[in-house]
PDB file of C-alpha atoms in Angstrom:
ATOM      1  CA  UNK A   1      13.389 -61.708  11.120  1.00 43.00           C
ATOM      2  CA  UNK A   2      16.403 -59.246  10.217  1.00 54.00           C
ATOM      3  CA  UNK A   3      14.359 -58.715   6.738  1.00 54.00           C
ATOM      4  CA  UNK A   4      10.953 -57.827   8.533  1.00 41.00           C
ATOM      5  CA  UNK A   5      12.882 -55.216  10.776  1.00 43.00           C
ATOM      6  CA  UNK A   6      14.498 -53.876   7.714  1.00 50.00           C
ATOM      7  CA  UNK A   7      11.606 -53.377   6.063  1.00 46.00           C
ATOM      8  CA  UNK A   8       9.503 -51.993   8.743  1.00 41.00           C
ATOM      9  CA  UNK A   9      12.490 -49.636   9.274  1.00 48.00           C
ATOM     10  CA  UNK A  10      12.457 -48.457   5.673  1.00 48.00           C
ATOM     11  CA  UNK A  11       8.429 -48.292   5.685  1.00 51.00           C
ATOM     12  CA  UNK A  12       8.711 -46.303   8.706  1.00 45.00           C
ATOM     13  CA  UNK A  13      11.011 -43.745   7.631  1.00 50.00           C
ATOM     14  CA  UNK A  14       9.293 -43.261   4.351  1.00 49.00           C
ATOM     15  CA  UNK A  15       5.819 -43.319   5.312  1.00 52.00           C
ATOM     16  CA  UNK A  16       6.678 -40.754   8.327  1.00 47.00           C
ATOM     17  CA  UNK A  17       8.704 -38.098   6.307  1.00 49.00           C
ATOM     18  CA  UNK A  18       6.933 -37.645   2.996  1.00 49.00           C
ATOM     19  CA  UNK A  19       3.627 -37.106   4.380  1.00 49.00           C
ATOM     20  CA  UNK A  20       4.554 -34.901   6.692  1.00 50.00           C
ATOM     21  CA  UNK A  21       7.193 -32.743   4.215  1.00 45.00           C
ATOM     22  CA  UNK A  22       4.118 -32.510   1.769  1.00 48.00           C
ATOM     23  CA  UNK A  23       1.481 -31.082   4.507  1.00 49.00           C
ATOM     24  CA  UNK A  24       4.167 -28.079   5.108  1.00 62.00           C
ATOM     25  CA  UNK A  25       5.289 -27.559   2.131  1.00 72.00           C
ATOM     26  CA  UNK A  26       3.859 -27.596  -1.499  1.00 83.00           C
ATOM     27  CA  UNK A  27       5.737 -29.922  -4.115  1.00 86.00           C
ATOM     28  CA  UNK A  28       6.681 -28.345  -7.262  1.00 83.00           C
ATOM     29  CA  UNK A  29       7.863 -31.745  -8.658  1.00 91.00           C
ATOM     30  CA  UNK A  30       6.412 -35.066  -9.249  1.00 94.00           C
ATOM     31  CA  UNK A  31       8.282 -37.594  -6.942  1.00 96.00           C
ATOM     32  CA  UNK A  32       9.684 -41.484  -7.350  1.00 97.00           C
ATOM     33  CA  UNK A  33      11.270 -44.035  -5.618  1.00 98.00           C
ATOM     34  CA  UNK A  34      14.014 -46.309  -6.977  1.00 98.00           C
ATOM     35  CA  UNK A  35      15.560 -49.232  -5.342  1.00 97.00           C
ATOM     36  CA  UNK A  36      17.804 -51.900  -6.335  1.00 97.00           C
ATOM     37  CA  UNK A  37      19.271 -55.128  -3.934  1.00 96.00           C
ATOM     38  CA  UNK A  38      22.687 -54.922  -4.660  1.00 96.00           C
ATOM     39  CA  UNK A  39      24.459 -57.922  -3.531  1.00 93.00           C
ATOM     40  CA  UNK A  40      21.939 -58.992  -1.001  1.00 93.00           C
ATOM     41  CA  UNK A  41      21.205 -55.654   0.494  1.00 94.00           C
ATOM     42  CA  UNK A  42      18.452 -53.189  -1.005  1.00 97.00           C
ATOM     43  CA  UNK A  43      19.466 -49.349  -1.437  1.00 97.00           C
ATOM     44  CA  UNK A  44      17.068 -47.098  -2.007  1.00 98.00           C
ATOM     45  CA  UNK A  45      16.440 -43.505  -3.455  1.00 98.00           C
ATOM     46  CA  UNK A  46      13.319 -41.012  -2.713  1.00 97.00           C
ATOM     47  CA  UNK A  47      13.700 -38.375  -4.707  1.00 97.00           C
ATOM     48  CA  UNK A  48      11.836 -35.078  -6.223  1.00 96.00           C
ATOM     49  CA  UNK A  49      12.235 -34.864 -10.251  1.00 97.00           C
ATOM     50  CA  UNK A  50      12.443 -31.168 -11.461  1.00 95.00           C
ATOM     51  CA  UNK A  51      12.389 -30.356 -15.363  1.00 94.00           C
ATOM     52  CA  UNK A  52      14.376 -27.894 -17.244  1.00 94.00           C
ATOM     53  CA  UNK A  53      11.499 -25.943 -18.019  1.00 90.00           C
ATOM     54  CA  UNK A  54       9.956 -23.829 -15.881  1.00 87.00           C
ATOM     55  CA  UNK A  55       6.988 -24.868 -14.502  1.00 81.00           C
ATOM     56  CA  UNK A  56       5.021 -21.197 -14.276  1.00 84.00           C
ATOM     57  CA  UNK A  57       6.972 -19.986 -17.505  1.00 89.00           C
ATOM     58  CA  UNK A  58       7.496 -23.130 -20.012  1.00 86.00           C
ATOM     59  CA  UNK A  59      10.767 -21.358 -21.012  1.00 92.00           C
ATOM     60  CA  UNK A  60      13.758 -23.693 -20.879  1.00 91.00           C
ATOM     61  CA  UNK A  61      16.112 -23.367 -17.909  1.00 93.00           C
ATOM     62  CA  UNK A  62      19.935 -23.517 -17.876  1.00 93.00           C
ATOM     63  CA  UNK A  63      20.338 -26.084 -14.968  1.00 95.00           C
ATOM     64  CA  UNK A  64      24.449 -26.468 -13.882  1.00 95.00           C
ATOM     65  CA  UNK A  65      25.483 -23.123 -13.291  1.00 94.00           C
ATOM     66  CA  UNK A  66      22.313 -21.274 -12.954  1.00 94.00           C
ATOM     67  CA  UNK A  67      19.570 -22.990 -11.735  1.00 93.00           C
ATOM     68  CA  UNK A  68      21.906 -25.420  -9.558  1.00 95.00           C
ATOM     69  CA  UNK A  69      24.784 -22.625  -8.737  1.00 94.00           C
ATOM     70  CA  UNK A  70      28.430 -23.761  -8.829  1.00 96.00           C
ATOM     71  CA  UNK A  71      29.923 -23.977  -5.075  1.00 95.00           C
ATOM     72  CA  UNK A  72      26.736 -24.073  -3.767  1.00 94.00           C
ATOM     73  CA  UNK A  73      25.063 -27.471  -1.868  1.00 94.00           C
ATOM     74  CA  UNK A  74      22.307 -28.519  -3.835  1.00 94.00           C
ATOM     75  CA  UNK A  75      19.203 -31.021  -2.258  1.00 93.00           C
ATOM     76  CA  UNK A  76      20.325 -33.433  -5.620  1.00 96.00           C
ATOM     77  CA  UNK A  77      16.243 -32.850  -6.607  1.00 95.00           C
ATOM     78  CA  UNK A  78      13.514 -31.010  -6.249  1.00 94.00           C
ATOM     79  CA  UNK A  79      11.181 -30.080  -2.931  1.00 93.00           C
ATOM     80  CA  UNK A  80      12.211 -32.420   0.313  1.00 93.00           C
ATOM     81  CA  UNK A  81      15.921 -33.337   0.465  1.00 94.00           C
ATOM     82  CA  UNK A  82      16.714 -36.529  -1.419  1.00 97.00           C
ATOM     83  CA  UNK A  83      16.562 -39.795   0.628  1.00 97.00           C
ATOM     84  CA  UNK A  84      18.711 -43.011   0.464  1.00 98.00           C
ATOM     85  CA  UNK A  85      17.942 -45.641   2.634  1.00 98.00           C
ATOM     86  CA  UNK A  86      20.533 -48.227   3.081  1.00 97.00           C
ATOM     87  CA  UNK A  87      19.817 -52.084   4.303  1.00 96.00           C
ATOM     88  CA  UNK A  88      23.731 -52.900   5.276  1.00 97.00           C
ATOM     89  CA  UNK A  89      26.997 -50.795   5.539  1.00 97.00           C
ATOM     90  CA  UNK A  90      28.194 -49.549   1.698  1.00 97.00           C
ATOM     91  CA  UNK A  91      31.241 -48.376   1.001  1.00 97.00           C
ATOM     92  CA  UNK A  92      30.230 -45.034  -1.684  1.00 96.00           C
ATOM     93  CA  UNK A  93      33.607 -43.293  -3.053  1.00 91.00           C
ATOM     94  CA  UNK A  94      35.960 -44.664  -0.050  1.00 93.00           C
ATOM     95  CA  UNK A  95      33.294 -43.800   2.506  1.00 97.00           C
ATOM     96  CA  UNK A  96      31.554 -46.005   4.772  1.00 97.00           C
ATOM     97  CA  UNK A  97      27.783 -45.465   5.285  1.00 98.00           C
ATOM     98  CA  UNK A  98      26.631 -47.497   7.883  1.00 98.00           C
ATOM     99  CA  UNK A  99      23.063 -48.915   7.607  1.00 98.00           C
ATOM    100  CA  UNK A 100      20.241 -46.333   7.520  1.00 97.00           C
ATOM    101  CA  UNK A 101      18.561 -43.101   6.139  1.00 98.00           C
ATOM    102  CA  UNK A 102      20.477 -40.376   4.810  1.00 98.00           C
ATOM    103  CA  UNK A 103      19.854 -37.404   2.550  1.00 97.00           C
ATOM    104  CA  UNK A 104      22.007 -36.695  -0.482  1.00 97.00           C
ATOM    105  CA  UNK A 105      23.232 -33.262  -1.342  1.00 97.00           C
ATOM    106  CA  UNK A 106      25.390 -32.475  -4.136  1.00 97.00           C
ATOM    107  CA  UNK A 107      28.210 -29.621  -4.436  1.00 97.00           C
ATOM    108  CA  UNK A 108      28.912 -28.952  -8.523  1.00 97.00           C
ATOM    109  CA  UNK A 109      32.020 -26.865  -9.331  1.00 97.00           C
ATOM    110  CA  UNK A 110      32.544 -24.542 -12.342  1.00 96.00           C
ATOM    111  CA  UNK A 111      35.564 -26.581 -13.639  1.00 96.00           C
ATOM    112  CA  UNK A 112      32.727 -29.624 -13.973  1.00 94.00           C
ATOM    113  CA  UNK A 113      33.497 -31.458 -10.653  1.00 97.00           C
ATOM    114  CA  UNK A 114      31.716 -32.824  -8.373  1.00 98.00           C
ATOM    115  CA  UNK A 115      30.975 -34.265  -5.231  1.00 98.00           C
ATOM    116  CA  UNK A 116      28.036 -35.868  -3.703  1.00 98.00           C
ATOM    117  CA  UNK A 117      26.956 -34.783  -0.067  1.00 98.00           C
ATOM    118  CA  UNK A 118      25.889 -37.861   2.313  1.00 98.00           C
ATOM    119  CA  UNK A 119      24.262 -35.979   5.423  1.00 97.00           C
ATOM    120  CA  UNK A 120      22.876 -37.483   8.476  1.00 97.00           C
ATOM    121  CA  UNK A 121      20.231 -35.511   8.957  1.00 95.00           C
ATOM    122  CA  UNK A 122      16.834 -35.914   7.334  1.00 94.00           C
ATOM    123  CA  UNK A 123      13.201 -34.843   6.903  1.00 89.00           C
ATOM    124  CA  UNK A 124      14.367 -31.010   5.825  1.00 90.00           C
ATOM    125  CA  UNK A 125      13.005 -29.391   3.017  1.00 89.00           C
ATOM    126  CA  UNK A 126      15.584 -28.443   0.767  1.00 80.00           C
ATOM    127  CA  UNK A 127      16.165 -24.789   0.468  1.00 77.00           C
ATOM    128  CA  UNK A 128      15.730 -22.651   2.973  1.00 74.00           C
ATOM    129  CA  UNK A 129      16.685 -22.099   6.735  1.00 76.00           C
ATOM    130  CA  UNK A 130      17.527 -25.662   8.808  1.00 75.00           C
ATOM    131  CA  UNK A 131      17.735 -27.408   5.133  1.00 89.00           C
ATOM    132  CA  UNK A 132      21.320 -28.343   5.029  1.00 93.00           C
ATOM    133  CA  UNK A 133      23.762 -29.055   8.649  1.00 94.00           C
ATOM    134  CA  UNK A 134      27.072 -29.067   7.274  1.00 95.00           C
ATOM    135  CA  UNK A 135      28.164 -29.885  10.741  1.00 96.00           C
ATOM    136  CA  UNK A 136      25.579 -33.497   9.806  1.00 97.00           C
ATOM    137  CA  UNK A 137      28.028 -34.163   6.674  1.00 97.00           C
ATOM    138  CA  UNK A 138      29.105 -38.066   7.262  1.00 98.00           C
ATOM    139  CA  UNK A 139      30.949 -38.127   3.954  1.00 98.00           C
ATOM    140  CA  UNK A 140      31.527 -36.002   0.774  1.00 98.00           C
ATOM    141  CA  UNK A 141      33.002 -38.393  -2.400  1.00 98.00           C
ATOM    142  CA  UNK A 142      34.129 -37.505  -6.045  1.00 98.00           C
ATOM    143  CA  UNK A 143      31.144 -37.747  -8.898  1.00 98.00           C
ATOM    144  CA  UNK A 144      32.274 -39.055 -12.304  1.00 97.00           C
ATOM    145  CA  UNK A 145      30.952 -36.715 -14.921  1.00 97.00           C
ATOM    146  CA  UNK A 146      30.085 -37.912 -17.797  1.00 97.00           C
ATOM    147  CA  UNK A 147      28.699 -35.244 -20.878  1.00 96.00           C
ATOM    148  CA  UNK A 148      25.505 -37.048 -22.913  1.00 97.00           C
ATOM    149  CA  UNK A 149      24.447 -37.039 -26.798  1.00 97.00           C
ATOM    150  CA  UNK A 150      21.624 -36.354 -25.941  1.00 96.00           C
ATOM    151  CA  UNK A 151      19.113 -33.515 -23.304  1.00 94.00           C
ATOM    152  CA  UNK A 152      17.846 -35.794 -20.145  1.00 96.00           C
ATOM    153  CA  UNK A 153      14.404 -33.161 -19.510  1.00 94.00           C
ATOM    154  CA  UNK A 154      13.844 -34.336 -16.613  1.00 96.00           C
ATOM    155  CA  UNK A 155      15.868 -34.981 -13.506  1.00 97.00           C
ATOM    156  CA  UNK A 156      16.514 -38.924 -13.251  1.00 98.00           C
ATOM    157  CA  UNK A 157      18.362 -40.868 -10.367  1.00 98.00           C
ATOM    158  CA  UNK A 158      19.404 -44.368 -11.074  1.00 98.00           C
ATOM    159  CA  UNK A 159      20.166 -47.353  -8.466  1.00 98.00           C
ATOM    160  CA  UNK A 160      21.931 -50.456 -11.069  1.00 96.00           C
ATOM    161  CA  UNK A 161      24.376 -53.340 -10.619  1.00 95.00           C
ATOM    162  CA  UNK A 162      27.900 -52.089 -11.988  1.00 91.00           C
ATOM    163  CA  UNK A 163      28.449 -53.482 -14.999  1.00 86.00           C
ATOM    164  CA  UNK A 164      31.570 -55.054 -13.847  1.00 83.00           C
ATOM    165  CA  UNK A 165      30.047 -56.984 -11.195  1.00 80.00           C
ATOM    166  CA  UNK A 166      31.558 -55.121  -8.018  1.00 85.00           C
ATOM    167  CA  UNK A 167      28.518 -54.126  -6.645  1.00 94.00           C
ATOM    168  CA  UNK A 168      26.695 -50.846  -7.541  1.00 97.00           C
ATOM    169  CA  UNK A 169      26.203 -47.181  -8.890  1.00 97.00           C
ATOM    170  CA  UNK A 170      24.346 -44.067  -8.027  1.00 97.00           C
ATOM    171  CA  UNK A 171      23.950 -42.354 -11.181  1.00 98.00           C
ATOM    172  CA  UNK A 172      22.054 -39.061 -11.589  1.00 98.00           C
ATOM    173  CA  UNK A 173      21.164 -37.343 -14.919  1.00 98.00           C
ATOM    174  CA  UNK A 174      20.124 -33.859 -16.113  1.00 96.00           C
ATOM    175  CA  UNK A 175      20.330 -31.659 -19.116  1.00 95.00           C
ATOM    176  CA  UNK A 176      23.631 -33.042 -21.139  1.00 95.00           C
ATOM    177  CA  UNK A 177      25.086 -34.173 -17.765  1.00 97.00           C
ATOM    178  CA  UNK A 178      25.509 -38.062 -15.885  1.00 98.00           C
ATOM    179  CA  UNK A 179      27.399 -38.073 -12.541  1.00 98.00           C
ATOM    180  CA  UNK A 180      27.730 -40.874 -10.939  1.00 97.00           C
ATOM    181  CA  UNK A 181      29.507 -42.969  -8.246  1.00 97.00           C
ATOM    182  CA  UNK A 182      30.625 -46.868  -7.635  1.00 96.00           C
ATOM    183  CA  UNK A 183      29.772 -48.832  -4.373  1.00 97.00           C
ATOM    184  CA  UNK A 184      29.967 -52.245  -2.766  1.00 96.00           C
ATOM    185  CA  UNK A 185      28.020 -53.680  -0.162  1.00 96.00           C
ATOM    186  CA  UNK A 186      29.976 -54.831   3.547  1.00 93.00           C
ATOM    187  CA  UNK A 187      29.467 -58.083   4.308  1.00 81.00           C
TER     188      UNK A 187
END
């Protein structure tokens, strides 16, 4: 019975905020949903996947820096604010999140930090007046950065087991950059 709540929770809250974010605003980005049940509970990521070219132009776009400005909160995405849904309590960088939706925001520095933005607010757009509460923040934690081989075109999140069997990662990828952070599921 838990389960069927869960998922009727999760249904509810994605079915009632995409819909509704896509009738007022137009999406510049094509959208996806990853998920992965990490050690009996499934977390969840709704997301909006920019490229680094332009879409009007074509011309290739310098992302960390420019296009996502150092010191500045980011939506982690394109359009809507980034969703992660949450069946039971994780514990992400030291923090606990309790079960439930949150959006993810992200806050890159010019020495190559990072941290990732948990907020308790959602259904905001992303940029814009009323996107981002501050005063919603339930945690900021530390990204590992991690410089690729090779160009990631377009923006990719990433739910996975952690290799060393802990419990998971949120990973995130664009242009020659991974961030990413560890996190266990409460029993």
């Amino acid at each position: 019975m838990q389960k069927l709540i869960s998922l009727l929770t999760i249904g509810a809250i994605f079915g009632g905020i995409s819909p509704a974010m896509a009738q007022q605003h137009k999406r510049i980005s094509p959208h996806e949903t990853v998920s992965k049940v990490i050690n009996g509970s499934r977390v969840m990521i709704v997301y909006g996947r920019p490229y680094t070219k332009d879409p009007q132009s074509g011309q290739d776009r310098k992302i960390w820096g420019d296009l996502v400005p150092y010191g500045e909160v980011w939506r982690t995405g394109a359009d809507e604010a980034t969703l992660l849904i949450t069946q039971k309590p994780i514990v992400l960088g030291g923090s606990t999140i309790p079960p439930g939706a949150y959006t993810l925001w992200t806050l890159p520095n010019q020495d190559g930090t990072a941290k990732l933005v948990i907020n308790k607010q959602i259904g905001q757009w992303g940029l814009g007046p009323g996107s981002y509460d501050e005063k919603q923040d339930l945690a900021r934690v530390d990204l590992n950065k991690e410089t690729l081989d090779a160009p990631v075109d377009q923006f990719t999140m990433e739910v996975a087991k952690d290799p060393s069997g802990a419990g998971g990662v949120l990973r995130m990828t664009w242009e020659k950059t991974a961030f990413s952070v560890p996190f266990t599921v409460q029993k």
